Amino acid sequence: MSAEPNSAAEAMHEEEALGKAYDTRQLLRLWPYVRPYGGQVALTLLLIVPIFIVEVAPAWIIKTGLNSVISGDTEAVGRVTSLDRLLAPVSGLLTPPAGIASLWWLAGLFLLFMLLSSALQWINMYVMIRTGQAAMRDLRRDVFGHIQRLHLGFFDRYPVGRLVTRCTNDVENVAEMFSAGLVALVGDVIRMLGFAAVLFLEDAHLALLTFLVIPPLALCAVIFRFKVRQAYRLVRVRIARINAYVQENVTGMREVQLFRREARNFAEFEEMNADHRDAWCFSIRYDSVLFAVVEFAQSITVAIIIWKATGIAGIGTLYLFIDLMRRFFLPLRDLSAKYSVMQSSMASAERIFELLDTEPEVNDRPGASSLAERGSDGPCGVVEFENVWFTYSGDRGEATEWVLRDVSFRVGAGERIALVGPTGAGKTTVLKLLNRFYEPTRGRVRLDGVDLRDYTQEHLRRRVAMVLQDVFLFSGTIAENIGLDRADVGPERIRAVAAAVRADGFVEALPDGYEAQVQERGSNFSAGQRQLLSFARALAHGADVLVLDEATSSIDTETETLVRQGIHTLMEGRTALVVAHRLSTIEDVDRIHVLDGGALVEAGTHEELLERDGLYARLYRLQYEVQHKQAAAAAGA
């Protein structure tokens, strides 16, 4: 079985590839999030020494008890080691007070140190996890805040699922590094060195013999590091495939059932599921081999201790060596888990900082707020496009695929214009530029004589309200979706705007009225009802420029009447730019601009454009004929 994925499907998820298990650059970038909690980090590091002491103390107590109390080995008791000399200042603790048996005294000390060890371990783990979660809370806050500042074009090319992963799974992976990764690994290394030092102080010759297995074990660990990296990468790539496939199928379940693809999709999922199982088996193979090698090495050391120490060292010394060598090998057994945590954490940190390093292409200019507050002395709501060229792919000179080509027009305050044209003509792009979701590649867009780039984005979007064809409603109540928790939009205002756009009828008919809950994306309301709620939301926020993008294209004729009444209410006293495929809905606007291939090819009123018999007239006749045939077919039925 190959360790490297080579299919196109797996290549789509190459972002799941793991990086180095230790990356100094990523750790340095994480430090600013940890620095505010430096006291907690220092506490965890300071606790390593007392935890080590209380971990070694029970073995020393048992050694003393075995040598002096149980076995009565006077020769072993009389033998003074370097460890005994080092611990001489506290050795008096092992001598019981008068009237207390030595065995009971040592048992009490053993229990005391075990309880103390548990308490210190609990404090250490609690502080580590709390520190990690606090730091990651700050990191997650920055990630979410940065996502909200990114320009709309970023979301066109970056899958939503990956952004969710950055805020959730990736941050949790980094947090895990504090509890089970780097900090634990540093503690393990210090403890292993401490155990080795204690054993050498107790009996250097015996310790040297027992540690002969370490060099070959280290070589096995190095080999394991390279092999397991490939295995873990394969596991993550294949679980990413499963996640993507499940998400796609659940989202498109209506189409899956409609076209009877259940059996085929299930077979494809079974294949991916089996591939994931095989990848896990591939990684488990190395985990089990490492565990077996560590167990074998530990058994060899026990055999060496018993072989060499029998008749030379006391039974207490034998116990001390066996116990501390067991503790020495424990971290090595968990090496694969810690390596996986570190590797996953470093990869997650790299992806998080890659996102944070992405600069928004739409930014506020220095001093933009003062210009926005000053605004214009003339009428409010004047929109001007001045020689605007735009491309989504970047200006590459002659090879550029222009979406807009030298578009210029002016919309006076309170004027209503419509943008029409074939699919792909650039109509929606004009609206996106007006909301400054994108910047013009060339030329300028002005509002009240001020370049949009000289307004803050917040100020601009308070003045320009956009109503889309695909209305997005948030989970919550109807009132919350209309007011969006703005302090200046109270209950009375919400009811007033709903009534103005004819949304009050269906809202007040609901059992909970304006407190009725909105399900995900407003799925418990019809398209027309969602559209009316979006009109109420736009009206509540008091913008003086209104942008409508295909607001009546996906609703029935009966609902369209209500929607059109809502649109007229919404347009009153506002500058309005409307995109509509149903040309019958825009006959009463002040002027119509016709786009074709990104260029403005015609402009005028409905009657003027019909008289010219150009592109608009052809589109209108074509649509009229289609509607006439549909009406005739309906009448015949």
XYZ file of C-alpha atoms in Angstrom:
637
model
C 0.000 0.000 0.000
C 1.432 3.322 -1.012
C 1.837 5.940 1.688
C 1.310 8.825 -0.702
C -2.094 9.601 -2.222
C -2.020 9.978 -5.959
C -5.639 10.340 -7.033
C -7.112 13.626 -8.203
C -9.718 13.490 -5.454
C -7.031 13.299 -2.787
C -5.078 16.102 -4.422
C -8.096 18.348 -3.910
C -7.519 18.003 -0.163
C -3.766 18.565 -0.161
C -4.283 21.394 2.352
C -4.726 18.641 4.935
C -1.078 17.632 4.544
C 0.876 17.805 7.750
C 3.973 19.899 8.293
C 6.924 19.572 10.617
C 6.329 18.341 14.157
C 8.357 21.294 15.447
C 8.357 24.644 13.683
C 10.134 27.475 15.491
C 8.633 30.103 13.218
C 5.064 29.033 14.032
C 5.822 28.875 17.762
C 7.211 32.406 17.676
C 4.065 33.606 15.965
C 1.940 31.901 18.619
C 3.894 33.536 21.433
C 1.967 36.871 21.369
C -1.191 34.902 22.184
C 0.526 33.080 25.056
C 2.442 36.088 26.428
C -0.536 37.622 28.323
C -0.687 34.370 30.272
C 3.052 34.199 30.941
C 2.490 33.755 34.684
C 0.487 30.595 34.080
C 3.121 29.287 31.659
C 5.845 29.974 34.244
C 3.813 28.115 36.862
C 3.534 25.008 34.675
C 7.297 25.057 34.065
C 8.061 25.569 37.767
C 5.799 22.656 38.663
C 7.921 20.240 36.616
C 10.577 20.014 39.364
C 8.246 19.386 42.346
C 6.217 16.915 40.259
C 9.430 15.049 39.476
C 10.450 15.009 43.145
C 7.124 13.646 44.392
C 7.183 11.095 41.563
C 10.628 9.778 42.583
C 10.009 9.947 46.334
C 7.687 6.890 46.555
C 10.312 4.676 44.874
C 12.945 5.937 47.324
C 10.599 5.260 50.260
C 9.893 1.716 49.069
C 13.615 1.141 48.499
C 14.291 2.132 52.109
C 11.457 -0.026 53.397
C 12.535 -3.070 51.418
C 16.190 -2.782 52.443
C 15.867 -1.860 56.098
C 12.460 -3.079 57.249
C 11.289 -6.044 55.189
C 14.458 -7.797 53.994
C 16.723 -6.652 56.830
C 19.623 -6.415 54.371
C 22.221 -4.776 56.612
C 24.808 -4.773 53.839
C 22.479 -2.866 51.520
C 21.519 -0.512 54.317
C 25.147 0.190 55.088
C 26.027 0.864 51.444
C 25.950 4.652 50.882
C 25.401 5.781 47.283
C 25.775 9.191 45.686
C 21.972 9.451 45.766
C 21.963 8.797 49.513
C 24.553 11.508 50.070
C 22.544 13.929 47.939
C 19.364 13.174 49.907
C 21.091 13.112 53.308
C 19.527 16.441 54.446
C 16.012 14.963 54.099
C 16.768 11.321 54.891
C 15.674 11.924 58.472
C 12.084 11.970 57.213
C 12.316 8.203 56.803
C 13.026 7.669 60.506
C 9.715 7.238 62.334
C 8.931 9.109 65.565
C 8.994 7.133 68.765
C 6.114 4.741 69.151
C 5.367 4.398 65.407
C 6.435 1.294 63.529
C 8.809 1.912 60.622
C 6.603 0.070 58.160
C 3.522 2.105 59.102
C 5.522 5.358 58.973
C 6.909 4.570 55.514
C 3.455 3.532 54.293
C 2.061 6.848 55.523
C 4.840 8.780 53.768
C 4.193 6.812 50.587
C 0.478 7.653 50.699
C 1.244 11.313 51.427
C 3.575 11.633 48.448
C 1.117 9.846 46.171
C -1.637 12.270 47.184
C 0.731 15.217 46.752
C 1.725 13.921 43.308
C -1.925 13.648 42.265
C -2.633 17.167 43.499
C 0.361 18.659 41.655
C -0.524 16.746 38.477
C -4.086 18.079 38.677
C -2.887 21.661 39.190
C -0.380 21.331 36.352
C -2.911 19.887 33.903
C -5.590 22.416 34.882
C -3.240 25.382 34.436
C -1.904 24.044 31.104
C -5.357 23.464 29.635
C -6.715 26.763 30.959
C -3.728 28.624 29.521
C -4.135 26.917 26.172
C -7.859 27.621 25.994
C -7.403 31.267 27.023
C -4.717 31.807 24.387
C -6.761 30.010 21.742
C -9.831 32.077 22.633
C -7.802 35.146 21.671
C -6.528 33.433 18.521
C -10.032 32.328 17.492
C -11.297 35.878 18.091
C -8.604 37.274 15.786
C -9.328 34.664 13.108
C -13.064 35.407 13.126
C -12.464 39.152 13.196
C -10.051 38.871 10.265
C -12.547 36.798 8.264
C -15.141 39.552 8.686
C -12.679 42.145 7.350
C -11.812 40.208 4.204
C -13.198 41.406 0.891
C -16.028 39.561 -0.839
C -13.751 38.295 -3.611
C -11.856 36.211 -1.071
C -14.995 34.183 -0.289
C -15.596 33.537 -3.987
C -12.463 31.388 -4.168
C -12.040 30.108 -0.602
C -14.392 27.247 0.442
C -16.600 28.043 3.411
C -15.820 24.667 4.971
C -12.147 25.540 5.223
C -12.914 28.838 6.938
C -15.064 27.024 9.479
C -12.208 24.567 10.026
C -9.777 27.444 10.644
C -12.015 28.861 13.402
C -12.816 25.525 15.016
C -10.737 22.400 14.381
C -7.457 24.150 13.613
C -7.635 26.339 16.721
C -8.505 23.285 18.834
C -5.525 21.432 17.364
C -3.229 24.267 18.434
C -4.839 24.323 21.900
C -4.174 20.603 22.258
C -0.484 21.337 21.924
C -0.562 22.911 25.387
C -2.139 19.920 27.125
C -0.791 16.948 25.188
C 1.897 18.267 22.877
C 4.772 20.673 23.349
C 4.411 21.378 27.081
C 3.895 17.699 27.876
C 6.828 16.815 25.644
C 9.129 19.282 27.449
C 7.993 17.868 30.783
C 8.594 14.313 29.585
C 12.134 15.108 28.426
C 12.989 16.761 31.754
C 11.533 13.840 33.700
C 13.407 11.271 31.604
C 16.685 13.114 32.167
C 15.869 13.309 35.875
C 15.157 9.582 36.118
C 18.438 8.838 34.341
C 20.334 11.143 36.711
C 18.800 9.475 39.800
C 19.724 6.033 38.528
C 23.301 7.068 37.770
C 23.592 8.581 41.252
C 22.274 5.338 42.740
C 24.552 3.002 40.757
C 26.419 4.394 37.752
C 27.666 0.995 36.508
C 24.217 -0.615 36.592
C 22.606 2.463 35.051
C 25.098 2.468 32.192
C 24.275 -1.153 31.398
C 20.524 -0.589 31.485
C 20.744 2.421 29.180
C 22.577 0.476 26.470
C 19.193 -0.113 24.819
C 18.584 3.627 24.340
C 20.728 4.217 21.178
C 18.969 1.516 19.104
C 15.634 2.697 20.523
C 16.435 6.267 19.429
C 17.203 4.979 15.923
C 13.810 3.247 15.848
C 12.159 6.522 16.928
C 13.821 8.422 14.062
C 12.625 5.825 11.544
C 9.183 5.946 13.105
C 9.099 9.732 12.739
C 9.482 9.597 8.971
C 7.142 6.655 8.451
C 4.335 7.837 10.691
C 4.323 11.293 9.117
C 3.284 9.738 5.815
C 0.716 7.567 7.565
C -0.935 10.433 9.432
C -0.990 12.547 6.307
C -2.811 9.796 4.450
C -5.385 9.466 7.244
C -6.126 13.209 7.274
C -6.364 13.450 3.498
C -8.862 10.619 3.352
C -11.020 11.841 6.225
C -11.091 15.204 4.416
C -12.466 13.400 1.357
C -15.163 11.771 3.472
C -16.118 15.088 5.095
C -16.384 16.839 1.743
C -18.412 13.997 0.223
C -20.854 13.825 3.144
C -21.291 17.618 3.157
C -21.976 17.671 -0.588
C -24.490 14.820 -0.393
C -26.372 16.185 2.606
C -26.566 19.636 1.005
C -27.821 18.155 -2.256
C -30.054 15.465 -0.714
C -33.073 16.692 -2.648
C -31.309 16.092 -5.964
C -29.838 12.793 -4.744
C -33.291 11.415 -3.980
C -34.935 13.050 -6.976
C -32.539 11.388 -9.427
C -32.284 8.141 -7.438
C -28.546 8.294 -6.825
C -28.667 6.745 -3.343
C -27.164 3.391 -4.350
C -24.391 4.918 -6.449
C -23.494 7.494 -3.808
C -23.513 4.819 -1.115
C -21.107 2.697 -3.175
C -18.773 5.686 -3.611
C -18.937 6.407 0.115
C -18.173 2.754 0.909
C -15.048 2.943 -1.221
C -13.855 6.126 0.491
C -14.718 4.677 3.894
C -12.653 1.577 3.134
C -9.732 3.750 1.978
C -9.876 5.633 5.274
C -9.905 2.342 7.209
C -6.860 1.148 5.266
C -5.060 4.407 5.972
C -5.729 4.016 9.695
C -4.455 0.432 9.558
C -1.345 1.779 7.875
C -0.742 4.216 10.744
C -1.676 1.688 13.443
C 0.982 -0.639 12.060
C 3.702 1.852 13.004
C 2.075 2.668 16.345
C 1.958 -0.993 17.284
C 5.534 -1.590 16.151
C 6.802 1.334 18.236
C 4.819 0.192 21.266
C 6.162 -3.355 20.902
C 9.748 -2.113 20.514
C 9.462 0.074 23.635
C 7.953 -2.810 25.610
C 10.725 -5.129 24.440
C 13.389 -2.572 25.349
C 11.846 -2.148 28.783
C 11.844 -5.919 29.306
C 15.503 -6.080 28.290
C 16.385 -3.417 30.855
C 14.515 -5.308 33.592
C 16.404 -8.462 32.634
C 19.728 -6.592 32.773
C 18.861 -5.104 36.166
C 17.955 -8.489 37.651
C 20.973 -10.182 36.046
C 23.577 -7.651 37.101
C 22.134 -6.403 40.402
C 21.402 -9.778 42.012
C 23.888 -10.367 44.776
C 25.418 -6.911 44.341
C 22.599 -4.502 45.148
C 19.835 -4.814 47.717
C 16.231 -5.666 46.870
C 15.313 -2.020 47.428
C 17.810 -0.899 44.822
C 16.380 -3.465 42.403
C 12.914 -2.011 42.950
C 14.185 1.563 42.504
C 15.799 0.707 39.159
C 12.803 -1.250 37.862
C 10.284 1.413 38.904
C 12.233 4.390 37.549
C 13.073 2.597 34.294
C 9.346 1.859 33.879
C 8.622 5.559 34.355
C 11.467 6.394 31.956
C 9.871 4.334 29.172
C 6.299 5.552 29.687
C 6.762 8.778 27.639
C 8.344 6.745 24.840
C 5.190 4.648 24.569
C 3.181 7.829 24.008
C 5.654 9.167 21.461
C 3.393 8.460 18.485
C 0.439 10.287 20.082
C 2.553 13.306 21.054
C 4.208 13.372 17.638
C 0.778 13.323 15.980
C -0.444 16.156 18.215
C 2.618 18.295 17.513
C 2.505 17.650 13.787
C -1.200 18.406 13.590
C -0.783 21.533 15.751
C 2.038 22.920 13.636
C 0.102 22.282 10.417
C -2.993 23.951 11.883
C -0.961 26.934 13.076
C 0.557 27.305 9.620
C -2.873 27.310 7.976
C -4.266 29.758 10.547
C -1.437 32.239 10.026
C -1.688 31.825 6.271
C -5.286 33.023 6.610
C -4.316 35.857 8.972
C -1.604 36.935 6.508
C -4.202 37.339 3.754
C -4.634 41.078 3.328
C -8.102 42.421 2.452
C -8.106 43.946 -1.021
C -10.730 46.480 0.068
C -9.407 48.738 2.844
C -10.308 52.108 4.308
C -7.955 54.875 3.290
C -6.282 56.945 6.027
C -8.601 59.834 6.832
C -11.578 58.199 5.119
C -13.834 58.650 8.128
C -13.493 62.447 8.145
C -14.277 62.613 4.431
C -17.263 60.345 4.946
C -18.587 62.526 7.754
C -18.122 65.641 5.653
C -19.823 64.075 2.624
C -21.118 66.373 -0.065
C -22.871 69.750 0.085
C -25.130 68.794 -2.842
C -28.073 66.382 -3.076
C -27.740 63.043 -1.271
C -27.690 59.817 -3.245
C -25.959 60.864 -6.486
C -24.161 57.847 -8.013
C -21.521 58.186 -10.738
C -19.518 55.551 -12.624
C -16.571 57.164 -14.389
C -14.723 55.094 -17.047
C -14.946 51.942 -14.927
C -13.129 48.808 -16.050
C -13.247 45.666 -13.938
C -11.950 42.101 -13.985
C -12.105 39.403 -11.341
C -8.808 37.870 -12.412
C -6.499 40.918 -12.253
C -5.327 43.295 -14.964
C -3.073 41.369 -17.364
C -3.092 43.865 -20.195
C -4.257 42.494 -23.551
C -5.082 39.062 -22.068
C -7.450 40.442 -19.426
C -10.991 39.079 -19.424
C -12.907 42.273 -18.702
C -16.274 41.999 -16.974
C -16.899 45.752 -17.321
C -15.445 47.856 -20.128
C -15.239 51.637 -19.792
C -18.663 51.985 -18.154
C -19.780 55.547 -17.404
C -23.187 56.781 -16.234
C -24.763 59.060 -13.627
C -27.781 58.509 -11.396
C -29.280 61.658 -9.883
C -30.573 61.920 -6.334
C -33.919 60.132 -6.047
C -33.682 58.807 -9.618
C -34.597 55.206 -10.416
C -32.626 53.352 -13.079
C -32.608 49.755 -14.268
C -29.719 47.647 -15.523
C -30.640 45.030 -18.112
C -28.791 42.822 -20.524
C -27.975 39.204 -21.328
C -26.549 36.854 -18.700
C -22.921 37.723 -17.995
C -23.259 41.303 -19.237
C -21.919 42.720 -15.928
C -25.125 43.945 -14.271
C -24.539 42.396 -10.831
C -20.889 43.438 -10.952
C -21.988 47.089 -11.186
C -23.956 46.660 -7.954
C -21.019 44.950 -6.213
C -18.741 47.861 -7.126
C -21.295 50.330 -5.772
C -21.298 48.480 -2.439
C -17.494 48.329 -2.637
C -17.346 44.575 -2.339
C -14.680 44.956 -5.022
C -12.530 47.876 -6.186
C -12.658 49.030 -9.824
C -9.643 47.815 -11.756
C -9.628 51.146 -13.541
C -11.781 54.258 -13.216
C -13.792 55.540 -10.264
C -17.195 55.128 -8.617
C -18.525 58.159 -6.751
C -21.310 58.785 -4.262
C -22.310 62.427 -3.827
C -19.166 63.448 -5.669
C -16.830 61.525 -3.313
C -14.796 58.533 -4.502
C -16.092 55.431 -2.698
C -12.536 54.695 -1.570
C -12.657 57.891 0.477
C -15.609 56.622 2.509
C -15.228 54.144 5.323
C -16.848 50.848 4.455
C -19.121 51.119 7.487
C -20.395 54.548 6.438
C -20.851 53.530 2.806
C -22.873 50.419 3.648
C -25.126 52.387 5.957
C -25.964 54.590 2.979
C -26.322 51.845 0.351
C -28.889 49.094 0.987
C -28.670 45.973 -1.174
C -31.501 43.475 -1.617
C -30.449 40.259 -3.317
C -32.401 37.617 -5.169
C -31.194 34.934 -2.744
C -32.236 36.421 0.594
C -30.178 35.398 3.619
C -31.982 35.280 6.950
C -30.197 34.590 10.224
C -31.356 32.126 12.850
C -33.348 34.044 15.448
C -36.639 35.924 15.473
C -38.248 37.886 12.661
C -37.754 41.088 14.651
C -34.038 40.342 15.056
C -33.709 39.733 11.299
C -35.330 43.076 10.485
C -33.609 45.187 13.133
C -30.305 43.255 13.239
C -29.960 44.322 16.902
C -29.351 47.974 16.016
C -30.114 50.225 18.990
C -31.890 52.782 16.795
C -34.272 50.205 15.296
C -36.845 49.493 18.007
C -40.039 47.386 17.971
C -42.192 50.248 16.696
C -39.823 50.917 13.812
C -39.750 47.202 12.949
C -43.560 47.030 12.797
C -43.746 50.229 10.770
C -41.310 49.106 8.072
C -42.921 45.654 7.874
C -46.276 47.291 7.283
C -44.793 49.655 4.699
C -43.508 46.785 2.514
C -46.653 44.632 3.031
C -44.827 42.050 5.196
C -47.034 42.628 8.232
C -49.832 40.463 6.862
C -48.065 37.111 7.012
C -45.942 38.042 10.050
C -48.889 38.949 12.262
C -50.695 35.783 11.156
C -47.944 33.702 12.777
C -48.618 32.439 16.326
C -45.631 34.337 17.736
C -45.785 37.285 15.335
C -42.518 39.192 15.194
C -41.027 36.844 17.805
C -41.506 33.827 15.517
C -38.309 31.873 15.086
C -36.525 31.832 11.724
C -35.029 28.470 10.839
C -31.655 28.130 9.108
C -31.518 30.470 6.098
C -35.271 31.160 6.533
C -36.301 27.726 5.246
C -39.660 27.953 7.067
C -40.730 30.885 4.861
C -41.509 31.102 1.157
C -39.239 32.940 -1.287
C -41.686 35.842 -1.449
C -41.947 36.107 2.334
C -38.163 36.125 2.665
C -37.996 38.833 0.029
C -40.514 41.006 1.898
C -38.519 40.592 5.107
C -35.396 41.695 3.261
C -37.262 44.815 2.051
C -38.297 45.578 5.635
C -34.693 45.139 6.757
C -33.404 47.513 4.065
C -36.081 50.102 4.892
C -35.388 49.881 8.633
C -31.759 50.851 8.179
C -32.534 54.125 6.411
C -30.151 53.981 3.421
C -30.538 56.713 0.796
C -29.321 54.506 -2.100
C -31.184 51.284 -2.854
C -29.796 48.398 -4.892
C -32.096 45.569 -6.031
C -30.640 42.497 -7.705
C -33.242 40.236 -9.352
C -35.662 40.846 -6.479
C -38.689 39.318 -8.286
C -37.129 36.579 -10.418
C -37.910 33.530 -8.258
C -41.404 34.193 -6.884
C -44.907 33.437 -8.076
C -47.165 35.972 -9.801
C -49.448 36.471 -6.777
C -46.567 37.135 -4.417
C -44.911 39.327 -7.057
C -47.735 41.837 -6.676
C -46.937 42.241 -2.977
C -43.213 42.343 -3.705
C -43.639 45.024 -6.375
C -45.687 47.120 -3.964
C -42.910 46.668 -1.405
C -40.326 47.726 -3.974
C -42.214 50.925 -4.778
C -42.443 51.726 -1.065
C -38.757 51.017 -0.695
C -37.835 53.268 -3.627
C -39.728 56.317 -2.436
C -37.322 59.207 -1.861
C -34.277 57.067 -2.621
C -31.845 56.663 -5.472
C -32.482 53.174 -6.852
C -30.522 50.852 -9.132
C -32.463 47.756 -10.182
C -31.321 44.619 -11.981
C -34.214 42.562 -13.372
C -34.657 39.824 -15.939
C -38.414 40.412 -16.013
C -38.431 43.548 -18.151
C -42.112 44.125 -17.418
C -41.177 45.001 -13.818
C -38.988 47.961 -14.781
C -41.097 49.770 -17.348
C -41.804 52.663 -14.977
C -38.225 53.465 -13.961
C -36.735 56.824 -14.945
C -34.044 55.368 -17.193
C -32.802 51.981 -18.402
C -29.129 51.169 -19.034
C -28.447 48.215 -21.311
C -25.209 46.273 -20.845
C -23.742 43.789 -23.286
C -20.347 42.139 -22.970
C -19.447 44.445 -20.094
C -20.067 47.641 -22.068
C -22.918 50.138 -21.802
C -24.563 49.935 -25.247
C -27.906 51.716 -24.742
C -29.604 54.098 -22.323
C -33.047 55.700 -22.233
C -36.623 55.230 -21.097
C -38.623 52.104 -21.898
C -40.429 53.797 -24.815
C -37.244 55.367 -26.206
C -35.406 52.049 -26.216
C -38.285 50.252 -27.921
C -38.314 52.936 -30.651
C -34.567 52.454 -31.252
C -35.210 48.773 -31.931
C -31.837 47.773 -30.473
C -30.769 45.132 -27.967
C -33.355 46.146 -25.356
C -36.189 45.947 -27.883
C -35.047 42.465 -28.987
C -34.844 41.273 -25.373
C -38.268 42.733 -24.611
C -39.940 41.149 -27.652
C -38.300 37.802 -26.934
C -39.501 37.831 -23.341
C -42.973 39.035 -24.321
C -43.308 36.188 -26.839
C -42.255 33.631 -24.243
C -44.736 35.001 -21.707
C -47.466 35.114 -24.342
C -46.881 31.461 -25.279
C -46.876 30.453 -21.613
C -50.117 32.293 -21.021
C -51.700 30.700 -24.107
C -50.572 27.237 -23.010
C -52.012 27.828 -19.552
C -55.327 28.995 -21.046
C -55.489 25.945 -23.333
C -54.859 23.608 -20.418
